[in-house]
Structures are given as structure tokens and as C-alpha cells.
PDB file of C-alpha atoms and ligand atoms in Angstrom:
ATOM      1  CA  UNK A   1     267.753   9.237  82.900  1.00 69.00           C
ATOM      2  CA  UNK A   2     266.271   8.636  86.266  1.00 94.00           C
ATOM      3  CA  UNK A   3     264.509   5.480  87.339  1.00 97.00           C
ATOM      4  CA  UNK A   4     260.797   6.095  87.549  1.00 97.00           C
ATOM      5  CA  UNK A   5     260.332   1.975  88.584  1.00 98.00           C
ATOM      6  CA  UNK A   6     262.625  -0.306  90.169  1.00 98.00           C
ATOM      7  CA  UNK A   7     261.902  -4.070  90.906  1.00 98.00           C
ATOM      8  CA  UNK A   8     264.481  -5.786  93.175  1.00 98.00           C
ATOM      9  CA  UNK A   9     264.469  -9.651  93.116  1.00 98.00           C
ATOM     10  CA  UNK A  10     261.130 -10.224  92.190  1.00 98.00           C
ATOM     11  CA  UNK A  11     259.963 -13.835  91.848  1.00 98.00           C
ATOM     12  CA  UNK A  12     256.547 -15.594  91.314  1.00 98.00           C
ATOM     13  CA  UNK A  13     255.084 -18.789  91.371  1.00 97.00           C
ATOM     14  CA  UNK A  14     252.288 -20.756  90.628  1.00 96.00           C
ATOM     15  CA  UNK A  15     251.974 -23.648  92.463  1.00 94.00           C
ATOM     16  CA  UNK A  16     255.230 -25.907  91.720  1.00 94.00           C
ATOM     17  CA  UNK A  17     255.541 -23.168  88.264  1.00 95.00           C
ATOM     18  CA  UNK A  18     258.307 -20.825  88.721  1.00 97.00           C
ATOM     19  CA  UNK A  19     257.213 -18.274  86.374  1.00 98.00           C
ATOM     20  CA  UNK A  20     259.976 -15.476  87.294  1.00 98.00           C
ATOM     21  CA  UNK A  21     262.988 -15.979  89.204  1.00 98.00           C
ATOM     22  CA  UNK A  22     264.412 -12.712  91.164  1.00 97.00           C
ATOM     23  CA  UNK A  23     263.927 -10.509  88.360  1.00 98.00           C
ATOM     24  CA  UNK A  24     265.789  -7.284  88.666  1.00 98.00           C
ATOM     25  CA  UNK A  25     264.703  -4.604  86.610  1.00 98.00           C
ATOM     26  CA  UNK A  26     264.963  -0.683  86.242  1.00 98.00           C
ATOM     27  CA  UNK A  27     262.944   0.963  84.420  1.00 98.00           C
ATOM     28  CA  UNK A  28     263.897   5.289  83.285  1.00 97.00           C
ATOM     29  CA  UNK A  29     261.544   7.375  83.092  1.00 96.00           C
ATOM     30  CA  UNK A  30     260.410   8.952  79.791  1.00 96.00           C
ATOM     31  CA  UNK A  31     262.135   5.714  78.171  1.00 97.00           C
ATOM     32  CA  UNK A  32     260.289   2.956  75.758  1.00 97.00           C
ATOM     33  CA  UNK A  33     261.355  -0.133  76.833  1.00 98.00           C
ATOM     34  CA  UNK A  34     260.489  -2.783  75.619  1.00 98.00           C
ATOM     35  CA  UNK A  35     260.270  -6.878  77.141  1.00 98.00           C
ATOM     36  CA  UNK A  36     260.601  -9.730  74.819  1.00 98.00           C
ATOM     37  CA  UNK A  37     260.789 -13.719  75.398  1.00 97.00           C
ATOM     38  CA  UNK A  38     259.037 -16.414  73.996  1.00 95.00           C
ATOM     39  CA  UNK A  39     255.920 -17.935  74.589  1.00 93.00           C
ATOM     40  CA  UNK A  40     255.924 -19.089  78.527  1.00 95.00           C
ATOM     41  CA  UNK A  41     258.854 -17.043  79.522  1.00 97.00           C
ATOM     42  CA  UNK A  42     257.705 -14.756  82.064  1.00 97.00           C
ATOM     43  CA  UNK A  43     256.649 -11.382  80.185  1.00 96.00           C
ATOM     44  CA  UNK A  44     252.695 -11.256  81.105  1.00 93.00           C
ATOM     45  CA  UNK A  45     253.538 -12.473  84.683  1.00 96.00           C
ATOM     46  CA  UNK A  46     255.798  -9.819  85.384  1.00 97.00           C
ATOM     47  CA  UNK A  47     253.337  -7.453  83.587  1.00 95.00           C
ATOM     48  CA  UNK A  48     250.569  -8.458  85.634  1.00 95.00           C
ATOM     49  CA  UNK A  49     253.069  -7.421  88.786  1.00 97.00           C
ATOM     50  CA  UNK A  50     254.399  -3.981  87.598  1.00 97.00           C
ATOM     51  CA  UNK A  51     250.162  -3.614  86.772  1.00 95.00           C
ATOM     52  CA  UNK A  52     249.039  -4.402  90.448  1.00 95.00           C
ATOM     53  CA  UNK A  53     246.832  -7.569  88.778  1.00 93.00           C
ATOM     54  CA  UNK A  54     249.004  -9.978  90.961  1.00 96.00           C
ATOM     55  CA  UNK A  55     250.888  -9.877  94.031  1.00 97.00           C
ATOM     56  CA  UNK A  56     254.677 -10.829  93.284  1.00 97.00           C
ATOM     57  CA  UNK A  57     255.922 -14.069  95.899  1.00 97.00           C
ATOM     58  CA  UNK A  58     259.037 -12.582  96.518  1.00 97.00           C
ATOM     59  CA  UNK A  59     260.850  -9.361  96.113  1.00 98.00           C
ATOM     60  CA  UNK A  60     260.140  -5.427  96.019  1.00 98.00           C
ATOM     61  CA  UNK A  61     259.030  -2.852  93.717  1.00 98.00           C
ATOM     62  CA  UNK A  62     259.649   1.298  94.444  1.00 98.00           C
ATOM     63  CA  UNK A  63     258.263   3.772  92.182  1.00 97.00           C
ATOM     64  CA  UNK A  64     260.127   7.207  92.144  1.00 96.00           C
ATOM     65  CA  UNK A  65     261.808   5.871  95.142  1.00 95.00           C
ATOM     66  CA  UNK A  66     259.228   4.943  97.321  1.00 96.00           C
ATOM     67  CA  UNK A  67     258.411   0.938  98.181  1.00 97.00           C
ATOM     68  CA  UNK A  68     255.328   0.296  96.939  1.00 97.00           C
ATOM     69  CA  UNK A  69     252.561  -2.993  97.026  1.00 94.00           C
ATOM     70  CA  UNK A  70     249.770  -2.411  94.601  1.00 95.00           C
ATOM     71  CA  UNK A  71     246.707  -3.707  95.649  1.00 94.00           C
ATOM     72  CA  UNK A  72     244.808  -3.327  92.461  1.00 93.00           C
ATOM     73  CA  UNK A  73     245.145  -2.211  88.701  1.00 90.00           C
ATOM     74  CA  UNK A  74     243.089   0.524  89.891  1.00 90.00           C
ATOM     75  CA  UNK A  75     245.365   0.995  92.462  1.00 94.00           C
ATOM     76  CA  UNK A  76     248.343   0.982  90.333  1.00 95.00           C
ATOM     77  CA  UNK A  77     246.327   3.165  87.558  1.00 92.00           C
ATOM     78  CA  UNK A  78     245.594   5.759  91.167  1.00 93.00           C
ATOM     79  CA  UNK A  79     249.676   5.924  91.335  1.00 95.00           C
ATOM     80  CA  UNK A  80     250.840   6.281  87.646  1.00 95.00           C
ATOM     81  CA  UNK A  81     250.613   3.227  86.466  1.00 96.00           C
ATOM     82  CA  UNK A  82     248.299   2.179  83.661  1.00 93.00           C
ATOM     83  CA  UNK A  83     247.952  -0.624  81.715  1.00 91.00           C
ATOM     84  CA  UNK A  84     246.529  -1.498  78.148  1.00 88.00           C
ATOM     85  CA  UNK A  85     245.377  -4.807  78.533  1.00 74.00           C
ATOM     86  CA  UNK A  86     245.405  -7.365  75.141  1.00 60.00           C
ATOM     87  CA  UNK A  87     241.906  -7.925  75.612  1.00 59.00           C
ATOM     88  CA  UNK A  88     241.001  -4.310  75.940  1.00 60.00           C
ATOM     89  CA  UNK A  89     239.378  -3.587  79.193  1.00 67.00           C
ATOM     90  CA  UNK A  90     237.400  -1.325  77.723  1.00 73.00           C
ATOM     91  CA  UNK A  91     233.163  -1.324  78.172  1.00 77.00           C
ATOM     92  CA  UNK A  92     231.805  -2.263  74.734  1.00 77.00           C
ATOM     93  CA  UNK A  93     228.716  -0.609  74.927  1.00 82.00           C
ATOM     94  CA  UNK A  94     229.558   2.799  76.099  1.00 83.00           C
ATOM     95  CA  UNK A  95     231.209   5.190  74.136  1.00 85.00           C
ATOM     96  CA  UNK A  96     234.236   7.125  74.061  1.00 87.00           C
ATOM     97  CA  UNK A  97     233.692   9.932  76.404  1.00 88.00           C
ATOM     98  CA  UNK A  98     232.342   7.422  78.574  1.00 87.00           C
ATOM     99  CA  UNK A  99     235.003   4.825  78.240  1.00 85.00           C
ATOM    100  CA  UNK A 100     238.010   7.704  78.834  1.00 88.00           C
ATOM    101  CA  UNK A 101     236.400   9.015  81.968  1.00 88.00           C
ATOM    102  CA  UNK A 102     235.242   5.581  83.979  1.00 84.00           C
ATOM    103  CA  UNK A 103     235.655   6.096  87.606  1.00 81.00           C
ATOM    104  CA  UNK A 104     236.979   9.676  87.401  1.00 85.00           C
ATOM    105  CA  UNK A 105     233.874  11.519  85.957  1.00 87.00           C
ATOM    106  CA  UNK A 106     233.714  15.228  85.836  1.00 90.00           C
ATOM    107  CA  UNK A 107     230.860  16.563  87.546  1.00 89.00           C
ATOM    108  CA  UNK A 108     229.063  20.046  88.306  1.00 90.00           C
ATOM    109  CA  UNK A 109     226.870  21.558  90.595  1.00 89.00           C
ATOM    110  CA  UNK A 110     223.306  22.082  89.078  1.00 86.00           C
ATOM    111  CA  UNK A 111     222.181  23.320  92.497  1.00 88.00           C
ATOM    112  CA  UNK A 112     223.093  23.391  96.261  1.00 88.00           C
ATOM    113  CA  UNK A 113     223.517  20.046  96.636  1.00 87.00           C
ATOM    114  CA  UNK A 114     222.592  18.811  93.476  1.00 89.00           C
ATOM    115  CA  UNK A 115     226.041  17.107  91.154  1.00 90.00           C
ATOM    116  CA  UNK A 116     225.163  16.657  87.774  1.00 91.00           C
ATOM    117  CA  UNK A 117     227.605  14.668  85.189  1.00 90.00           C
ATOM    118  CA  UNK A 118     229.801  17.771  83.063  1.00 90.00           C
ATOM    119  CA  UNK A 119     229.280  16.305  80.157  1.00 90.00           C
ATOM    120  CA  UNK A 120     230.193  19.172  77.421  1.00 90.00           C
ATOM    121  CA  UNK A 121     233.668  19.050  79.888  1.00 91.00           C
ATOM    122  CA  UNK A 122     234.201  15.237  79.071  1.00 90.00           C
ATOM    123  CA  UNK A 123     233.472  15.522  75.423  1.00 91.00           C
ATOM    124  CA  UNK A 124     235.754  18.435  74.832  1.00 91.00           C
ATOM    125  CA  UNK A 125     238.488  16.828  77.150  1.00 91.00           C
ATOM    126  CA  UNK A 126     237.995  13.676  74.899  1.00 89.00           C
ATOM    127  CA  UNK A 127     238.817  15.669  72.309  1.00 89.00           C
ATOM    128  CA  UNK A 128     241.587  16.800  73.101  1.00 90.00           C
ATOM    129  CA  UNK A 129     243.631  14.130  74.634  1.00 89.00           C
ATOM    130  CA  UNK A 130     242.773  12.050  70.878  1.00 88.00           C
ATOM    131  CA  UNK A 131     243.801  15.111  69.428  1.00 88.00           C
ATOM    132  CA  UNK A 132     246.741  14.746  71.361  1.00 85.00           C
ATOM    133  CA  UNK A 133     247.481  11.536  70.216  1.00 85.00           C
ATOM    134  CA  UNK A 134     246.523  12.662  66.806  1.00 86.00           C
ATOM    135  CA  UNK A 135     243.712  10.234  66.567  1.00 84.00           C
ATOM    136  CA  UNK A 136     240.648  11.933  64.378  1.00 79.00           C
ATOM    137  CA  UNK A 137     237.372  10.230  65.661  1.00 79.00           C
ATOM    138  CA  UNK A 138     234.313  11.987  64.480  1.00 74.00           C
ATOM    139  CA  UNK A 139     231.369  11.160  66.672  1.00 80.00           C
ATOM    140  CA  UNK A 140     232.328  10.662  70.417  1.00 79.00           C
ATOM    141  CA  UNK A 141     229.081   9.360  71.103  1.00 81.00           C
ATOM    142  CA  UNK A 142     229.986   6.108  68.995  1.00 82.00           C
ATOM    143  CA  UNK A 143     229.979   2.866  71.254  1.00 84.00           C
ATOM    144  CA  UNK A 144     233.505   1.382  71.270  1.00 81.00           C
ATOM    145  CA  UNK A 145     232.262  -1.892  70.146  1.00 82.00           C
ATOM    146  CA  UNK A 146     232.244  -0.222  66.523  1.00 82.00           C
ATOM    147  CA  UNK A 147     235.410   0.941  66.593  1.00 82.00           C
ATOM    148  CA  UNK A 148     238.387  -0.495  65.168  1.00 83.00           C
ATOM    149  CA  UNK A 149     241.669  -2.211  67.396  1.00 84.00           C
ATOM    150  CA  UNK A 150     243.602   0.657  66.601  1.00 85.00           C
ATOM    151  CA  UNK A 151     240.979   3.095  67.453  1.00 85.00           C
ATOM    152  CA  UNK A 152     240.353   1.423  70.313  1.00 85.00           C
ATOM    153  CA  UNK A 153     243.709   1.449  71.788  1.00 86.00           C
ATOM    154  CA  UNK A 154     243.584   5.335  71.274  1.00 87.00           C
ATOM    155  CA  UNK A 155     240.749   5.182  73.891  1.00 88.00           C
ATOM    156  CA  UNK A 156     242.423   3.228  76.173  1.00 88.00           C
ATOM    157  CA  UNK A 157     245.224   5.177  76.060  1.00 89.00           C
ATOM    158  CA  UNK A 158     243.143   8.597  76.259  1.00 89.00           C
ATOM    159  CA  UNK A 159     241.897   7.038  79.516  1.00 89.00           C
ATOM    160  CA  UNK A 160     245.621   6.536  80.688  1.00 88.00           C
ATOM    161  CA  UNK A 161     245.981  10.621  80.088  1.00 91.00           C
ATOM    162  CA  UNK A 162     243.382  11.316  82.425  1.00 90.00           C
ATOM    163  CA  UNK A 163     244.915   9.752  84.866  1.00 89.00           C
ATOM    164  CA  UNK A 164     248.027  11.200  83.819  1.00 91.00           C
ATOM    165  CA  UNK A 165     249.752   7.897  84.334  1.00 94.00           C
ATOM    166  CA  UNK A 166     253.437   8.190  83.957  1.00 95.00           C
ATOM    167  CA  UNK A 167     253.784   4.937  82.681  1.00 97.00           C
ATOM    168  CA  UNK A 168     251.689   3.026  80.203  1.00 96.00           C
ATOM    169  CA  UNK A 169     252.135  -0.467  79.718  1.00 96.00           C
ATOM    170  CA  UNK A 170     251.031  -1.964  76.626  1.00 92.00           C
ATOM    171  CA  UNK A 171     251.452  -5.760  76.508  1.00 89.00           C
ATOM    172  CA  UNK A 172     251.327  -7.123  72.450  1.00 88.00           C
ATOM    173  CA  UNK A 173     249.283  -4.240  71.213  1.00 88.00           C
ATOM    174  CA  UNK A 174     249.809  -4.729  67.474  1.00 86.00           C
ATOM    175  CA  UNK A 175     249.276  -8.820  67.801  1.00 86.00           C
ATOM    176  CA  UNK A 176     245.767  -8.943  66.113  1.00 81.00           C
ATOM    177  CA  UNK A 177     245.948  -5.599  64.341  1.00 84.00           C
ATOM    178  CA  UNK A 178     246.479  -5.086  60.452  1.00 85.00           C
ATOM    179  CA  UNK A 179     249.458  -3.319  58.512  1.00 87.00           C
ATOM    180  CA  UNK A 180     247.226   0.474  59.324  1.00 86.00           C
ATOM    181  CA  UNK A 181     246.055  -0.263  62.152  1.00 86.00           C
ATOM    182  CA  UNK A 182     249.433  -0.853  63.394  1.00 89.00           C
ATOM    183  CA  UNK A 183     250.948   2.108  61.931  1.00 90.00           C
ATOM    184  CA  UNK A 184     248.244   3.764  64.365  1.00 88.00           C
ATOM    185  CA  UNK A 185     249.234   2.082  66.949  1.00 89.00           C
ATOM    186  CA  UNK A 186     252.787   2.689  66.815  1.00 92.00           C
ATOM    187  CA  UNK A 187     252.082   6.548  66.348  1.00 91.00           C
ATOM    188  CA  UNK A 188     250.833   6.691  69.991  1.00 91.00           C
ATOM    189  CA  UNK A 189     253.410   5.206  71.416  1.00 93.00           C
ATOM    190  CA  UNK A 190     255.943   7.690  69.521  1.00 94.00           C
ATOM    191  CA  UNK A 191     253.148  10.731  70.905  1.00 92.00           C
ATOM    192  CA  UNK A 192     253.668   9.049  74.506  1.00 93.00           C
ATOM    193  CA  UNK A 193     257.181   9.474  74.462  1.00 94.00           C
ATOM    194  CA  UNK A 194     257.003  12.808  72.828  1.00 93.00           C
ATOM    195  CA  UNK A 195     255.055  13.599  76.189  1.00 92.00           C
ATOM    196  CA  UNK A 196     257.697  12.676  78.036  1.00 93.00           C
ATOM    197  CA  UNK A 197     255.697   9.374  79.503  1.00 95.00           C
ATOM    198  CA  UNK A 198     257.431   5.808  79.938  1.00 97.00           C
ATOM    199  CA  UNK A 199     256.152   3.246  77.841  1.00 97.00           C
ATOM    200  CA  UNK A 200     256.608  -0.724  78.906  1.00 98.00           C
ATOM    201  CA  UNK A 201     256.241  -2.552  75.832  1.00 96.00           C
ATOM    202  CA  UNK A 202     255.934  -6.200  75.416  1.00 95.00           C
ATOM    203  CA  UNK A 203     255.868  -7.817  71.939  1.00 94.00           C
ATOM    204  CA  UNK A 204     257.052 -10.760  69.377  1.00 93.00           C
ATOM    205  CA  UNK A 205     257.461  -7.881  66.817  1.00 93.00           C
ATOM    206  CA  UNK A 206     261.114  -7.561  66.770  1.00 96.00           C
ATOM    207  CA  UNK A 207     260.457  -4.244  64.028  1.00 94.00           C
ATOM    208  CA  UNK A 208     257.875  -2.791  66.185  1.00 94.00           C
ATOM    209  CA  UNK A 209     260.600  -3.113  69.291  1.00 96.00           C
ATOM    210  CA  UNK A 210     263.988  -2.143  66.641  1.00 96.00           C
ATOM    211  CA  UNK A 211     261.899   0.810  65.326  1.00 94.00           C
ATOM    212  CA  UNK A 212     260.600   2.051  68.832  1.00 94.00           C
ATOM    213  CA  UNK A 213     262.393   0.865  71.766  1.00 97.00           C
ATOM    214  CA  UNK A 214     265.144   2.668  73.850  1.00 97.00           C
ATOM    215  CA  UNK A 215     266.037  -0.410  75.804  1.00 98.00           C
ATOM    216  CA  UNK A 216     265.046  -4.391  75.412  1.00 98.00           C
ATOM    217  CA  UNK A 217     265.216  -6.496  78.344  1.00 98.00           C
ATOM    218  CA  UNK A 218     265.205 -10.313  77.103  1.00 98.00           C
ATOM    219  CA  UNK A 219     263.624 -12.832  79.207  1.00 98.00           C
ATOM    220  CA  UNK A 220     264.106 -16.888  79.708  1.00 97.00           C
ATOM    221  CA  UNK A 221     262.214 -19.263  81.272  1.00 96.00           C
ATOM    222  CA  UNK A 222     261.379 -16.346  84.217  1.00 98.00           C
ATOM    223  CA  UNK A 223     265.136 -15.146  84.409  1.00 98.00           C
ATOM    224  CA  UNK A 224     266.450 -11.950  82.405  1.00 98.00           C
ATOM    225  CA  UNK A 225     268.926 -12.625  80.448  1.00 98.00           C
ATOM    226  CA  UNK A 226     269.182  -9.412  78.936  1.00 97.00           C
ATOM    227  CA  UNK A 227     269.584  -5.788  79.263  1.00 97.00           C
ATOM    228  CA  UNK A 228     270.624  -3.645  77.317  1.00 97.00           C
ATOM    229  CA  UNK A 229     270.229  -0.368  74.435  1.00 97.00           C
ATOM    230  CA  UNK A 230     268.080  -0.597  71.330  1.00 96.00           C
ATOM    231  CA  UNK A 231     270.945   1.398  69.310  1.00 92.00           C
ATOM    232  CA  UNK A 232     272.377  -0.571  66.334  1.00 86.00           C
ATOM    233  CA  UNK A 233     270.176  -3.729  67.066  1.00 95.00           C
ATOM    234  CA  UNK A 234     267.634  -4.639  64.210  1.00 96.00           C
ATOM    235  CA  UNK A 235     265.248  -7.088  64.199  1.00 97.00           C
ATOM    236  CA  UNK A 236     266.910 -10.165  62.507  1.00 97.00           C
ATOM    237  CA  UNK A 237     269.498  -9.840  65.401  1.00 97.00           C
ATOM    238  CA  UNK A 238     266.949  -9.004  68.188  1.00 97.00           C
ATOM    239  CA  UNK A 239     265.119 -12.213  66.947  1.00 97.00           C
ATOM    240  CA  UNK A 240     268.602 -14.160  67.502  1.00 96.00           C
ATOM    241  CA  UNK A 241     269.014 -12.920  70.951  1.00 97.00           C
ATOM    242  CA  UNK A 242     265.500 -13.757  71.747  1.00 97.00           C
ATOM    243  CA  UNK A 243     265.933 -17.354  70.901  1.00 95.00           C
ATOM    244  CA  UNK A 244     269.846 -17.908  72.104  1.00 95.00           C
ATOM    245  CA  UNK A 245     269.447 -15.780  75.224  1.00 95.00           C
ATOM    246  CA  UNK A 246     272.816 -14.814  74.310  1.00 94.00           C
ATOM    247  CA  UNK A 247     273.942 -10.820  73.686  1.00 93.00           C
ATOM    248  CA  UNK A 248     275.477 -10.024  70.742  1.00 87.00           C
ATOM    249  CA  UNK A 249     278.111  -8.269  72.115  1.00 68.00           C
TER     250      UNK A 249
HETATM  251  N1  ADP B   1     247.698 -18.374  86.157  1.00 72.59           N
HETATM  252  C1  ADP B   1     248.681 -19.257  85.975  1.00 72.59           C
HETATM  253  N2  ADP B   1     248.685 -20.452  86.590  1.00 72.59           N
HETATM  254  C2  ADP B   1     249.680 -21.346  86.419  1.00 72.59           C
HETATM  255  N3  ADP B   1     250.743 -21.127  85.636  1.00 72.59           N
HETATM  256  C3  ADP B   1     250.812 -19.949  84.980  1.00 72.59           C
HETATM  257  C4  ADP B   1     249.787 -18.959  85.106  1.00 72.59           C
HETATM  258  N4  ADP B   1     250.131 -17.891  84.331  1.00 72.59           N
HETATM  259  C5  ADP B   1     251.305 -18.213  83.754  1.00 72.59           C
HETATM  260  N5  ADP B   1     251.711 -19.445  84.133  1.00 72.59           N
HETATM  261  C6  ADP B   1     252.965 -20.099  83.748  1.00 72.59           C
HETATM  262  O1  ADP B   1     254.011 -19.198  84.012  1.00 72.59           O
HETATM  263  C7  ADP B   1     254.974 -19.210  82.962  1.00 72.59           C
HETATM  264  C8  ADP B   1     255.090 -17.809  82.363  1.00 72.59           C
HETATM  265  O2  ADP B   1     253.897 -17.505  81.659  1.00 72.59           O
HETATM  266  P1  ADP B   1     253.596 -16.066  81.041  1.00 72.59           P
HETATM  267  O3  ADP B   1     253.921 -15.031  82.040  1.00 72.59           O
HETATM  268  O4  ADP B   1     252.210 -16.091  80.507  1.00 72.59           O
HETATM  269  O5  ADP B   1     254.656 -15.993  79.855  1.00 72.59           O
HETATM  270  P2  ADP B   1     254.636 -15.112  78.503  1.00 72.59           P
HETATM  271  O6  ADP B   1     253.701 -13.971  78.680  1.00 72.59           O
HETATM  272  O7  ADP B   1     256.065 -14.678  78.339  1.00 72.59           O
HETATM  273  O8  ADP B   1     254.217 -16.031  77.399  1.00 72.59           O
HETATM  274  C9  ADP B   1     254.509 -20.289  81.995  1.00 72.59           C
HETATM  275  O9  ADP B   1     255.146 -21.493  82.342  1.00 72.59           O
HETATM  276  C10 ADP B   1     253.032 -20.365  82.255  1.00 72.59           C
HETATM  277  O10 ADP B   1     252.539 -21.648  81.926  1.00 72.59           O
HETATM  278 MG1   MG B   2     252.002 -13.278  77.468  1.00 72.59          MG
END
């Protein structure tokens, strides 16, 4: 598989906290890999990097080859990159059409000169990239503040097809969701991958990462330890390497 991202010796800090210490990292394209640690070891900071949220302090990123120094999450989201934030960055009050297209609205000409918002276009686009995902949502006009975590996610991610983002980064999207609303949420990551996108997953859930992952890399107080294939790991043993730091072998 090629590399889609590549980070070479990135480190940050915050003040006299080291939170990452030349992390080197590639990640393939069309793979779901997935970044695990515990609590404090590096995984949202490094996230918040590969996202454009934060500048690193040391080191270089290229994406399909080229260097690159996002500026932005939007700018990251304008280059491929898109990220599905815990706390969903999603407008509560709008709904779903409106949510998916933010910033990138469809528009037609009413008259010389005259741009009018498409919205029949948006809806039926809407449609089908939840179709896509195999989401059914009945009324596109319903705010997203009435919809559930799962469903929610499915928007976000919807949003993430518009912009045709290559890679979608999803950091602990089943923490505060239910046994159903996880099954949901698992489902698009399979459809992502089906669609050939990469998927950067971060989570505690060691069956979430045995069951979906293609790769875990392990981090330790800001240092990867650990690199490797998914195959024949399961979660009782990706637990264990989480909390040793040491590969099984
Ligand atoms: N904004 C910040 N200011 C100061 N220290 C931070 C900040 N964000 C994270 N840290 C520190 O960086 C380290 C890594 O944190 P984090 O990336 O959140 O880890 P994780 O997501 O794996 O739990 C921790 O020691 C944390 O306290
Ligand atoms: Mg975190």
C-alpha cells in the first residue's frame, strides 16, 4: 500500500510538557489504522497535528509526497484531511443538509447576477452520501441537536464526503455511545474503507480496534512504541501491549 501521510520526527511541547517526542509515523492509504495509549500519552496531541488544530514544534509532515504545514482544520479539511472531533463540531441548530454542506454550499443562478442557495441539490446530495453510509434519516430538515451520537457522527462524516477527504480521522468516536449506537458507528467506518478512504482511529476500545483496524501504532508517554499489523492480535492482548509498551512478538 502506498503512504498517503508521512510524519518524520515530529515533536511537541507545551511549555516544560513534552507531549510527543520525534514521532515517526506512516500512514497507507485506504488503511484503518488505528492509535492507542493511555490517558496522557500523546494520541489527541498528535491528532490535533495530523488535523492542522496545532502547529507541531519540531519535525515534518508530507501528504502524497508533498511537505506540507497546515494552517487550519479547514485548511487540512481543503487538502484531504478531515477530522471528527469528540465533541462534534457540528452546529446544533441547523440541520443536516445544512450541517453537511457548511462552507461549501451549492449555489445557482436565479438571474444574471443573482446566486441563489441549490437547495433541492443539497438535500438530494445529503441523501445520498447517508445512503452511502447506509444511514436511513427520514427528515433532513431535522436540527442535529435531536439527533442521536451515532446519527450524528453519520453527519459529520457525510460532511467529510463532500469534501472528499481522503482521510478521516475519528478520535474516540464510540466513547459516550451505547451498544447500537456503536454498532452504527462502526458500520461507517467499515463503508469508509469499503470506499477506499483512510481512516485514523484513536480509541481505548481494544474490540472496536481488534475488529476494525489494519494496523495499531501504540504510544508512551509521547514516544511510539509500537507498530505493527492488526492480524492475529485480539483485544485481551492489544490491552497488554497498551499497558507494557512491549510487542508480543
Ligand atoms: N493544551 C495543553 N497544555 C499543556 N499540556 C497539555 C495540553 N494538551 C495536552 N497536554 C499534555 O500533553 C500530554 C499528552 O496529552 P494528550 O495528547 O491529551 O494525551 P491523550 O490524548 O493520549 O490522553 C499530557 O501530559 C497532557 O497533560
Ligand atoms: Mg485524548
Amino acid at each position: 500500500m502506498s503512504v498517503v501521510l508521512s510524519l518524520k520526527q515530529i515533536s511537541k511541547s507545551y511549555g516544560a510538557v513534552q507531549a510527543l517526542h520525534g514521532i515517526d509515523l506512516d500512514v497507507r492509504a485506504g488503511e484503518v489504522l488505528a492509535i492507542c495509549g493511555d490517558n496522557g500519552a500523546g494520541k489527541s496531541t498528535l491528532i490535533r497535528i495530523i488535523s492542522g488544530a496545532q502547529p507541531p514544534s519540531g519535525g515534518a509532515m508530507a501528504l502524497k509526497g508533498r511537505a506540507v504545514r497546515f494552517r487550519s482544520p479547514h485548511d487540512a479539511l481543503r487538502q484531504g484531511i478531515a477530522t471528527i472531533y469528540q465533541d462534534l463540531a457540528l452546529a446544533p441548530r441547523l440541520s443536516i443538509v445544512e450541517n453537511i454542506f457548511m462552507g461549501a454550499e451549492h449555489v445557482r443562478r436565479l438571474l444574471p447576477g443573482i446566486r441563489v442557495l441549490d437547495k433541492s441539490r443539497m438535500r438530494r446530495e445529503a441523501l445520498g452520501y447517508l445512503r452511502r453510509l447506509s444511514v436511513p434519516i427520514e427528515d433532513m430538515r431535522r436540527p442535529v441537536e435531536r439527533m442521536s451520537g451515532g446519527q450524528r457522527q453519520a453527519v459529520a462524516i457525510a460532511r467529510a464526503l463532500h469534501w472528499n477527504a481522503d482521510i478521516v480521522i475519528m478520535d474516540e468516536p464510540t466513547a459516550a455511545l451505547g451498544v447500537k449506537e456503536t454498532a452504527l458507528v462502526l458500520g461507517l467506518i467499515r463503508r469508509l474503507r469499503e470506499e477506499g478512504r483512510t481512516v485514523i482511529l484513536i480509541s481505548h476500545n481494544m474490540s472496536d480496534v481488534a475488529a476494525l483496524a489494519d494496523r495499531v501504532a501504540i504510544l508512551k508517554g509521547g514516544t511510539k512504541v509500537i507498530d505493527r499489523p492488526i492480524a492475529g492480535l485480539d483485544a485481551d492482548t492489544l490491552a497488554h501491549m497498551v499497558m507494557t509498551g512491549q510487542d508480543v512478538g
